[in-house]
Amino acid sequence: MTNSNRLIIFDTTLRDGEQSPGASMTREEKVRIARQLERLRVDVIEAGFAAASPGDFEAIRAIASVIKDSTICSLSRANERDIARAAEALLPAPRKRIHTFIATSPLHMQMKLRMSPEQVLDQARQAIRFARQYTDDIEFSPEDGSRSEEDFLCRVLEAVIAEGATTINFPDTVGYAVPEVFGETIRRLRERIPNSDKAIWSVHCHNDLGLAVANSLAGVTIGGARQIECTINGLGERAGNTALEEVVMAVRTRSDFFNLELGIDTTQIVAASKMVSQITGFAVQPNKAVVGANAFAHASGIHQDGMLKARETYEIMRAEDVGWAATKIVLGKLSGRNAFKQRLQELGIDLQSEEDVNAAFARFKELADRKSEIFDEDIMALVSDEEHASEGEHYRFVALAQQSETGKTPIAKVVFTMDGQEYSCEGEGDGPVDATVNAIEKQAASGAELVLFSINAISNGTESQGEVTMRLSRSGRIVNGVGSDPDIIVASAKAYLSGLNKLHSKIERVNPQL
């Protein structure tokens, strides 16, 4: 099926990563990330779940239309409607894959599907048979595989391979597995199933016990899997998924042990990490392996002395190999439109029209007047703001004035538009951010509950823009609003209004777990 030493990297940031509460992305944002994943040379990009919503379908179709070097994949449940919808979304892709699944654990079959094992087996067979009408590249996953009975797994997997499944993905759906057991289970399945050599074996691990990367690598080394499903920054629901940057750099750094080939351009890892973080509003923790701000920082005097003498004394990877060494300061207030447009292209930002470029450039000039050095992260943030504005937002920030003094109650006056009409509202609070939110709520009366508030510096120094994330909840729906500005109170107002816009959207998302 493939070079036995080749490890396939299957990225599911746009599908499983988007299942993080509040992490849903617009079509344009998904296309931007997909372009960066292509630059990263990811083998397979799982672009979404086509049957989940019209928005997801259109995003997959858009990605399939522009990505040429990676295989584009859509998830589908094991039924004809989902599979046909996935196939329709994938039509423009030069290389396409349908990924279908059905639960196989006794718990899921009984409590969720209300189906007998024989019914599940028959539906799995029929799903693969139906999918073969559309493509020869078909992946099958037995959901909750790590809690399924081995004998039944053997029956199901042998049957779907016989029907034409070319990749068998073994998921640890709830993060229950431990490495040795997980790897051994895959090894036994491959030994017991007569036609196991007719498919590539894959692993998909969740991080509920912090073992996703370890389980994935055990699936490769012990189990013989040759595909790892992962996400940028380990993004995903609950505790997240296997982190792409960690498995890739583990395999590359310890090539003496793994002896596997990768097609990944590792110098694009940091750029991908920053893009996903900025778009989703999920900040990367400073001590995160490979992509955290402190991943290559050395504070100990002993470590610093060793680094000065020979960097390999305390570094097993080079920062530049994952993209940290790229020039960060790119533009200033004297930079022209062509230089700005060129930098957009280098960052993988493809604005739809010259009008969009001009609007973004005007915002860039405004920002450059307020801070002397413009970083890549600043450009990504302002373009994201412009994209949201171009979507015809229900709420839009206009202006803010606030007063905060020690010993006095903070007051904020916010001007914003709601459905095109401008409103000016005033509020008080425990602090300037609280006063700002209270002022907006006086007019918006959204009924939203603020469940998370975080501030992240986009770049270094006191001139840095603040990037604020506000997670809002209403009627069981959770969204992330993100706003950026050198004034963190203004950024907070933008973030809250961004969240309200997402709550106002009528598009509901229903994603399966895998």
Coordinates of C-alpha atoms in Angstrom, one line a residue:
M1 CA 0.0 0.0 0.0
T2 CA 2.8 2.4 0.8
N3 CA 6.5 2.8 1.6
S4 CA 6.7 0.9 4.9
N5 CA 9.0 3.6 6.4
R6 CA 6.8 6.5 5.3
L7 CA 4.7 8.1 8.1
I8 CA 1.5 9.8 6.8
I9 CA 0.5 13.0 8.7
F10 CA -3.3 13.4 8.7
D11 CA -4.3 16.8 10.0
T12 CA -7.8 17.2 11.5
T13 CA -7.5 20.8 12.9
L14 CA -10.4 21.9 10.6
R15 CA -12.7 19.1 11.7
D16 CA -11.9 17.6 15.2
G17 CA -10.0 20.7 16.3
E18 CA -13.0 22.9 15.4
Q19 CA -15.0 20.8 17.9
S20 CA -13.4 22.6 20.8
P21 CA -16.1 24.7 22.5
G22 CA -16.1 28.1 20.7
A23 CA -13.5 27.2 18.1
S24 CA -15.7 27.2 15.0
M25 CA -14.2 29.0 12.0
T26 CA -15.5 30.9 9.0
R27 CA -15.0 29.5 5.5
E28 CA -12.3 32.1 4.8
E29 CA -10.5 31.2 8.0
K30 CA -10.6 27.5 7.2
V31 CA -9.2 28.2 3.7
R32 CA -6.3 30.3 5.2
I33 CA -5.5 27.4 7.6
A34 CA -5.7 24.9 4.8
R35 CA -3.3 26.9 2.7
Q36 CA -0.8 26.9 5.6
L37 CA -1.2 23.2 6.1
E38 CA -0.4 22.7 2.4
R39 CA 2.7 24.8 2.9
L40 CA 3.5 22.6 5.9
R41 CA 3.2 19.7 3.4
V42 CA 0.6 17.8 5.4
D43 CA -0.4 14.6 3.6
V44 CA -4.1 14.6 4.3
I45 CA -6.3 17.6 5.4
E46 CA -9.6 16.6 7.0
A47 CA -11.5 19.8 6.0
G48 CA -14.7 19.1 7.9
F49 CA -17.9 17.1 8.2
A50 CA -19.9 18.0 5.1
A51 CA -23.3 16.8 6.5
A52 CA -23.0 18.9 9.7
S53 CA -24.1 22.2 8.2
P54 CA -24.3 24.1 4.9
G55 CA -21.4 26.2 6.2
D56 CA -19.2 23.1 6.7
F57 CA -20.1 21.8 3.3
E58 CA -19.2 25.1 1.6
A59 CA -15.9 25.3 3.5
I60 CA -14.9 21.8 2.4
R61 CA -15.9 22.7 -1.2
A62 CA -13.8 25.9 -1.0
I63 CA -10.8 24.1 0.3
A64 CA -11.1 21.3 -2.2
S65 CA -11.1 24.0 -4.9
V66 CA -7.8 25.6 -3.9
I67 CA -5.6 22.9 -2.4
K68 CA -3.6 20.9 -4.9
D69 CA -0.8 19.2 -3.0
S70 CA -2.6 17.6 -0.1
T71 CA -5.4 15.0 -0.1
I72 CA -8.7 16.6 1.1
C73 CA -10.9 14.5 3.3
S74 CA -14.4 14.9 4.7
L75 CA -15.8 12.9 7.6
S76 CA -19.1 11.1 7.3
R77 CA -21.2 8.8 9.4
A78 CA -21.8 5.4 8.0
N79 CA -24.9 6.2 6.0
E80 CA -25.6 7.0 2.4
R81 CA -26.8 10.6 3.0
D82 CA -23.6 11.6 4.8
I83 CA -21.3 9.9 2.3
A84 CA -23.0 11.4 -0.7
R85 CA -22.8 14.9 0.9
A86 CA -19.1 14.3 1.6
A87 CA -18.5 13.2 -2.0
E88 CA -20.3 16.3 -3.4
A89 CA -18.2 18.7 -1.2
L90 CA -15.0 17.0 -2.3
L91 CA -15.7 17.1 -6.1
P92 CA -13.2 19.8 -7.0
A93 CA -10.3 18.2 -5.1
P94 CA -7.5 16.6 -7.2
R95 CA -7.1 14.1 -4.5
K96 CA -10.0 13.2 -2.2
R97 CA -10.8 10.9 0.7
I98 CA -14.0 9.9 2.3
H99 CA -13.6 9.1 6.0
T100 CA -16.6 7.2 7.4
F101 CA -17.1 5.8 10.9
I102 CA -19.5 3.9 13.2
A103 CA -19.2 3.1 16.9
T104 CA -18.2 -0.4 17.8
S105 CA -17.9 -0.5 21.6
P106 CA -20.7 -2.2 23.5
L107 CA -21.5 1.0 25.4
H108 CA -21.8 3.1 22.3
M109 CA -23.8 0.5 20.3
Q110 CA -26.3 0.0 23.1
M111 CA -26.6 3.5 24.5
K112 CA -26.0 5.8 21.5
L113 CA -26.8 3.8 18.4
R114 CA -29.4 1.5 19.8
M115 CA -28.1 -1.1 17.3
S116 CA -27.0 -4.7 17.7
P117 CA -23.5 -5.8 16.7
E118 CA -24.8 -7.5 13.6
Q119 CA -26.6 -4.3 12.5
V120 CA -23.4 -2.3 13.0
L121 CA -21.4 -4.8 11.0
D122 CA -23.8 -4.7 8.2
Q123 CA -24.0 -0.9 8.1
A124 CA -20.2 -0.6 8.1
R125 CA -20.0 -2.9 5.1
Q126 CA -22.7 -1.0 3.2
A127 CA -21.1 2.3 3.9
I128 CA -17.8 1.3 2.4
R129 CA -19.5 -0.3 -0.6
F130 CA -21.5 2.9 -1.2
A131 CA -18.4 5.2 -0.8
R132 CA -16.5 3.3 -3.4
Q133 CA -18.8 4.8 -6.0
Y134 CA -17.1 8.2 -5.4
T135 CA -13.4 7.4 -4.7
D136 CA -10.9 4.6 -4.2
D137 CA -9.5 6.4 -1.1
I138 CA -11.7 5.4 1.8
E139 CA -10.9 5.5 5.5
F140 CA -12.9 3.7 8.1
S141 CA -12.9 4.3 11.9
P142 CA -14.5 2.1 14.5
E143 CA -15.5 4.8 17.0
D144 CA -14.5 4.2 20.6
G145 CA -12.2 1.5 19.3
S146 CA -10.0 1.3 22.5
R147 CA -13.1 0.2 24.5
S148 CA -14.4 -2.2 21.8
E149 CA -14.3 -6.0 22.1
E150 CA -11.4 -7.3 20.1
D151 CA -13.2 -10.2 18.5
F152 CA -15.9 -7.9 17.2
L153 CA -13.3 -5.4 16.0
C154 CA -11.6 -8.2 13.9
R155 CA -14.9 -9.0 12.2
V156 CA -15.8 -5.4 11.4
L157 CA -12.3 -4.4 10.2
E158 CA -11.8 -7.5 8.1
A159 CA -15.2 -6.9 6.4
V160 CA -14.6 -3.2 5.6
I161 CA -11.2 -4.0 4.2
A162 CA -12.8 -6.6 2.0
E163 CA -15.3 -4.0 0.8
G164 CA -12.5 -1.6 -0.2
A165 CA -11.4 0.5 2.8
T166 CA -7.8 1.6 2.2
T167 CA -7.1 3.1 5.6
I168 CA -8.1 1.7 8.9
N169 CA -8.1 4.3 11.7
F170 CA -8.1 3.1 15.3
P171 CA -9.4 5.9 17.5
D172 CA -9.0 6.3 21.2
T173 CA -12.1 8.4 21.2
V174 CA -12.3 9.2 24.9
G175 CA -8.5 9.2 25.7
Y176 CA -8.8 6.0 27.8
A177 CA -5.8 4.1 26.4
V178 CA -2.3 3.7 27.7
P179 CA 0.6 3.4 25.3
E180 CA 1.7 -0.2 25.8
V181 CA -1.9 -1.6 25.7
F182 CA -2.9 0.7 22.8
G183 CA 0.1 -0.3 20.7
E184 CA -0.3 -4.0 21.5
T185 CA -4.0 -3.9 20.6
I186 CA -3.2 -2.6 17.1
R187 CA -0.4 -5.2 16.7
R188 CA -2.8 -8.0 17.6
L189 CA -5.5 -6.7 15.3
R190 CA -3.1 -6.6 12.4
E191 CA -1.9 -10.1 13.1
R192 CA -5.4 -11.6 13.5
I193 CA -7.1 -9.9 10.5
P194 CA -6.2 -11.9 7.4
N195 CA -6.4 -9.0 5.0
S196 CA -4.9 -6.3 7.3
D197 CA -2.0 -5.8 4.9
K198 CA -4.4 -4.5 2.3
A199 CA -4.9 -1.2 4.2
I200 CA -2.8 1.5 5.9
W201 CA -3.3 1.5 9.6
S202 CA -3.8 4.8 11.4
V203 CA -4.2 6.2 15.0
H204 CA -6.4 9.0 16.3
C205 CA -5.8 9.7 20.0
H206 CA -7.4 12.1 22.4
N207 CA -5.5 13.7 25.3
D208 CA -7.8 13.3 28.3
L209 CA -5.0 11.6 30.3
G210 CA -2.2 13.6 28.6
L211 CA -1.2 10.5 26.7
A212 CA -2.3 11.3 23.1
V213 CA 1.2 11.8 21.7
A214 CA 2.6 8.8 23.6
N215 CA -0.4 6.6 22.5
S216 CA 0.0 7.7 18.9
L217 CA 3.7 6.9 18.8
A218 CA 3.1 3.6 20.5
G219 CA 0.6 2.8 17.8
V220 CA 3.3 3.4 15.3
T221 CA 6.3 1.7 17.0
I222 CA 4.4 -1.3 18.6
G223 CA 1.3 -1.5 16.5
G224 CA 2.8 -0.8 13.1
A225 CA 0.5 2.1 12.2
R226 CA 1.8 4.3 9.4
Q227 CA -0.6 7.3 9.7
I228 CA -1.1 9.6 12.7
E229 CA -4.2 11.9 13.0
C230 CA -3.4 15.1 14.8
T231 CA -4.1 18.8 15.1
I232 CA -2.1 22.0 15.2
N233 CA -1.4 22.9 18.9
G234 CA -3.2 19.8 20.0
L235 CA -6.5 21.6 19.4
G236 CA -9.7 19.6 20.0
E237 CA -12.6 19.0 22.2
R238 CA -12.2 18.3 25.9
A239 CA -8.4 18.0 26.5
G240 CA -7.6 18.1 22.8
N241 CA -6.0 15.8 20.3
T242 CA -2.5 14.5 19.4
A243 CA -0.4 17.6 18.7
L244 CA 1.1 17.6 15.2
E245 CA 4.1 19.6 16.1
E246 CA 5.0 17.1 18.9
V247 CA 4.7 13.9 17.0
V248 CA 6.5 15.4 13.9
M249 CA 9.4 16.7 15.9
A250 CA 9.6 13.5 18.0
V251 CA 9.9 11.4 14.9
R252 CA 12.4 13.8 13.3
T253 CA 14.5 14.4 16.3
R254 CA 14.7 10.7 17.3
S255 CA 15.1 9.4 13.8
D256 CA 17.6 7.0 15.2
F257 CA 14.8 5.3 17.1
F258 CA 11.8 5.7 14.8
N259 CA 13.5 5.3 11.4
L260 CA 10.6 6.8 9.6
E261 CA 10.3 9.2 6.7
L262 CA 8.2 12.4 6.9
G263 CA 7.1 14.8 4.1
I264 CA 6.5 17.7 6.5
D265 CA 8.3 21.1 6.1
T266 CA 9.0 21.7 9.7
T267 CA 10.0 25.3 9.2
Q268 CA 6.3 26.0 8.7
I269 CA 5.2 24.7 12.1
V270 CA 5.4 27.9 14.1
A271 CA 3.5 29.9 11.4
A272 CA 0.8 27.3 11.5
S273 CA 0.6 27.3 15.3
K274 CA 0.3 31.1 15.4
M275 CA -2.3 31.2 12.7
V276 CA -4.5 28.6 14.4
S277 CA -4.1 30.3 17.8
Q278 CA -5.0 33.7 16.4
I279 CA -8.1 32.5 14.4
T280 CA -9.5 30.3 17.2
G281 CA -8.6 32.5 20.1
F282 CA -7.0 29.5 21.9
A283 CA -3.7 30.9 23.2
V284 CA -0.6 28.6 23.2
Q285 CA 0.8 28.1 26.7
P286 CA 4.3 29.4 27.1
N287 CA 5.8 26.1 28.1
K288 CA 4.1 24.1 25.3
A289 CA 6.5 21.8 23.5
V290 CA 8.0 23.1 20.2
V291 CA 5.6 26.1 19.7
G292 CA 5.4 27.6 23.2
A293 CA 7.1 31.0 23.7
N294 CA 9.5 29.4 26.2
A295 CA 10.2 26.3 24.2
F296 CA 13.7 27.5 23.3
A297 CA 14.3 29.9 26.2
H298 CA 16.9 29.2 28.8
A299 CA 16.8 30.9 32.2
S300 CA 19.2 28.8 34.3
G301 CA 22.7 30.2 34.5
I302 CA 24.2 26.7 34.0
H303 CA 22.0 26.2 30.9
Q304 CA 22.9 29.6 29.5
D305 CA 26.6 28.9 30.0
G306 CA 26.3 25.6 28.2
M307 CA 24.3 27.1 25.4
L308 CA 27.0 29.8 24.9
K309 CA 29.7 27.1 24.6
A310 CA 27.7 24.7 22.5
R311 CA 23.9 24.9 21.8
E312 CA 23.5 21.2 21.6
T313 CA 24.3 20.9 25.4
Y314 CA 20.7 21.9 26.2
E315 CA 18.9 21.9 22.9
I316 CA 17.9 18.8 21.0
M317 CA 16.2 20.8 18.2
R318 CA 17.1 24.1 16.5
A319 CA 14.6 26.9 16.9
E320 CA 14.9 27.8 13.2
D321 CA 14.0 24.2 12.2
V322 CA 10.5 24.7 13.4
G323 CA 10.2 28.3 12.1
W324 CA 11.2 30.4 15.2
A325 CA 14.1 32.1 13.4
A326 CA 12.1 34.0 10.8
T327 CA 12.3 37.8 10.8
K328 CA 9.4 39.1 12.9
I329 CA 9.5 42.8 12.4
V330 CA 8.2 43.2 8.9
L331 CA 6.6 46.6 8.3
G332 CA 6.3 50.1 9.6
K333 CA 4.3 53.3 8.9
L334 CA 6.5 54.2 6.0
S335 CA 5.9 50.8 4.2
G336 CA 3.9 51.0 1.0
R337 CA 0.8 49.1 -0.2
N338 CA 2.9 46.7 -2.4
A339 CA 5.1 45.7 0.5
F340 CA 2.0 45.1 2.6
K341 CA 0.3 43.1 -0.1
Q342 CA 3.5 41.0 -0.6
R343 CA 3.6 40.2 3.2
L344 CA -0.1 39.1 3.1
Q345 CA 0.8 36.6 0.4
E346 CA 3.8 35.4 2.4
L347 CA 1.5 34.9 5.4
G348 CA -0.9 32.9 3.3
I349 CA -3.6 35.5 3.5
D350 CA -5.6 35.7 0.3
L351 CA -8.0 38.6 0.4
Q352 CA -10.9 38.3 -2.1
S353 CA -10.6 41.6 -3.8
E354 CA -8.5 44.8 -4.2
E355 CA -11.2 46.5 -2.1
D356 CA -10.5 44.1 0.7
V357 CA -6.7 44.7 0.4
N358 CA -7.3 48.5 0.5
A359 CA -9.4 48.2 3.6
A360 CA -6.9 46.1 5.3
F361 CA -4.1 48.4 4.3
A362 CA -6.0 51.4 5.7
R363 CA -6.3 49.6 9.0
F364 CA -2.6 48.7 8.8
K365 CA -1.7 52.4 8.4
E366 CA -3.9 53.4 11.3
L367 CA -2.2 50.8 13.5
A368 CA 1.3 51.8 12.3
D369 CA 0.6 55.4 13.5
R370 CA -0.1 53.9 17.0
K371 CA 2.9 51.5 17.3
S372 CA 6.3 51.8 15.6
E373 CA 6.9 48.1 14.7
I374 CA 4.3 45.9 13.0
F375 CA 4.7 42.1 13.5
D376 CA 3.3 39.3 11.5
E377 CA 0.9 38.6 14.3
D378 CA -0.4 42.2 14.1
I379 CA -1.1 41.8 10.4
M380 CA -3.0 38.5 10.9
A381 CA -5.1 40.1 13.7
L382 CA -6.1 43.2 11.7
V383 CA -6.9 41.1 8.6
S384 CA -9.1 38.8 10.8
D385 CA -10.9 41.9 12.1
E386 CA -11.4 43.1 8.5
E387 CA -12.8 39.7 7.4
H388 CA -15.3 39.7 10.2
A389 CA -16.3 43.2 9.3
S390 CA -16.9 42.2 5.7
E391 CA -19.3 39.5 6.7
G392 CA -22.0 42.0 7.4
E393 CA -21.8 41.8 11.2
H394 CA -24.9 42.4 13.3
Y395 CA -22.7 44.2 15.9
R396 CA -19.7 46.4 15.1
F397 CA -17.5 48.4 17.4
V398 CA -17.2 52.2 16.8
A399 CA -15.6 53.9 19.8
L400 CA -15.0 53.7 23.5
A401 CA -14.2 56.1 26.3
Q402 CA -13.6 54.9 29.9
Q403 CA -12.5 56.3 33.2
S404 CA -10.9 54.2 35.9
E405 CA -9.3 55.6 39.1
T406 CA -8.2 54.0 42.3
G407 CA -11.0 54.3 44.8
K408 CA -13.7 55.2 42.2
T409 CA -16.1 53.0 40.3
P410 CA -14.9 52.5 36.7
I411 CA -17.2 53.9 34.0
A412 CA -17.2 53.0 30.3
K413 CA -19.1 54.6 27.4
V414 CA -19.2 52.4 24.3
V415 CA -20.5 53.3 20.8
F416 CA -21.4 50.4 18.5
T417 CA -23.7 49.6 15.7
M418 CA -26.5 47.0 16.0
D419 CA -28.1 46.0 12.7
G420 CA -26.6 49.1 11.1
Q421 CA -28.0 51.6 13.7
E422 CA -25.5 53.3 16.0
Y423 CA -26.0 53.3 19.8
S424 CA -24.1 55.0 22.6
C425 CA -24.3 53.2 26.0
E426 CA -22.7 53.8 29.4
G427 CA -22.0 51.3 32.2
E428 CA -20.3 50.8 35.5
G429 CA -18.4 47.8 36.8
D430 CA -15.8 46.3 39.1
G431 CA -13.1 47.3 36.6
P432 CA -12.9 48.9 33.1
V433 CA -13.5 45.6 31.3
D434 CA -16.6 44.8 33.4
A435 CA -17.9 48.4 32.9
T436 CA -17.4 48.0 29.1
V437 CA -19.3 44.7 29.0
N438 CA -22.1 46.1 31.2
A439 CA -22.4 49.1 28.9
I440 CA -22.8 46.9 25.8
E441 CA -25.3 44.6 27.5
K442 CA -27.5 47.6 28.4
Q443 CA -28.4 47.9 24.8
A444 CA -27.7 44.5 23.3
A445 CA -29.6 42.6 26.1
S446 CA -28.1 39.4 24.7
G447 CA -28.5 37.2 27.9
A448 CA -25.1 35.7 27.2
E449 CA -23.0 34.4 30.1
L450 CA -19.2 35.2 30.0
V451 CA -17.5 32.0 30.9
L452 CA -13.9 32.8 30.0
F453 CA -11.9 36.0 29.7
S454 CA -8.2 36.0 28.7
I455 CA -5.7 38.5 27.4
N456 CA -2.6 37.5 25.3
A457 CA 0.1 39.9 24.1
I458 CA 0.3 39.5 20.3
S459 CA 4.0 40.5 20.2
N460 CA 6.7 41.7 22.7
G461 CA 7.0 44.9 24.6
T462 CA 4.5 47.4 26.0
E463 CA 3.6 48.6 22.5
S464 CA 2.1 45.1 21.8
Q465 CA -1.5 44.8 20.8
G466 CA -3.5 42.9 23.3
E467 CA -5.5 40.0 21.9
V468 CA -8.6 39.3 24.1
T469 CA -10.7 36.2 24.0
M470 CA -14.1 36.1 25.5
R471 CA -16.0 32.8 25.6
L472 CA -19.8 33.3 25.8
S473 CA -22.5 30.8 26.5
R474 CA -26.2 31.0 25.8
S475 CA -28.9 28.3 25.6
G476 CA -26.2 25.6 25.5
R477 CA -24.3 27.2 22.6
I478 CA -20.7 28.2 23.3
V479 CA -18.7 30.7 21.1
N480 CA -15.3 32.5 21.3
G481 CA -15.1 36.2 20.5
V482 CA -11.7 37.6 19.7
G483 CA -10.6 41.2 19.5
S484 CA -7.2 42.9 19.2
D485 CA -6.0 46.5 19.8
P486 CA -3.1 48.3 21.5
D487 CA -5.7 49.4 24.1
I488 CA -6.8 46.2 25.9
I489 CA -10.2 47.8 26.9
V490 CA -11.0 48.4 23.3
A491 CA -9.8 44.9 22.5
S492 CA -12.2 43.6 25.2
A493 CA -15.1 45.5 23.6
K494 CA -14.3 44.1 20.2
A495 CA -14.0 40.6 21.6
Y496 CA -17.4 40.8 23.4
L497 CA -19.1 42.1 20.2
S498 CA -17.4 39.4 18.2
G499 CA -18.9 36.8 20.5
L500 CA -22.3 38.3 20.2
N501 CA -22.0 38.2 16.4
K502 CA -21.4 34.5 16.6
L503 CA -24.3 33.9 18.9
H504 CA -26.5 36.0 16.6
S505 CA -25.6 33.7 13.7
K506 CA -28.3 31.3 12.8
I507 CA -26.0 28.5 11.6
E508 CA -25.9 25.8 14.2
R509 CA -23.2 23.2 14.2
V510 CA -23.7 19.5 15.0
N511 CA -20.4 17.6 14.9
P512 CA -19.9 13.9 15.8
Q513 CA -17.2 12.8 18.2
L514 CA -14.4 10.6 16.9

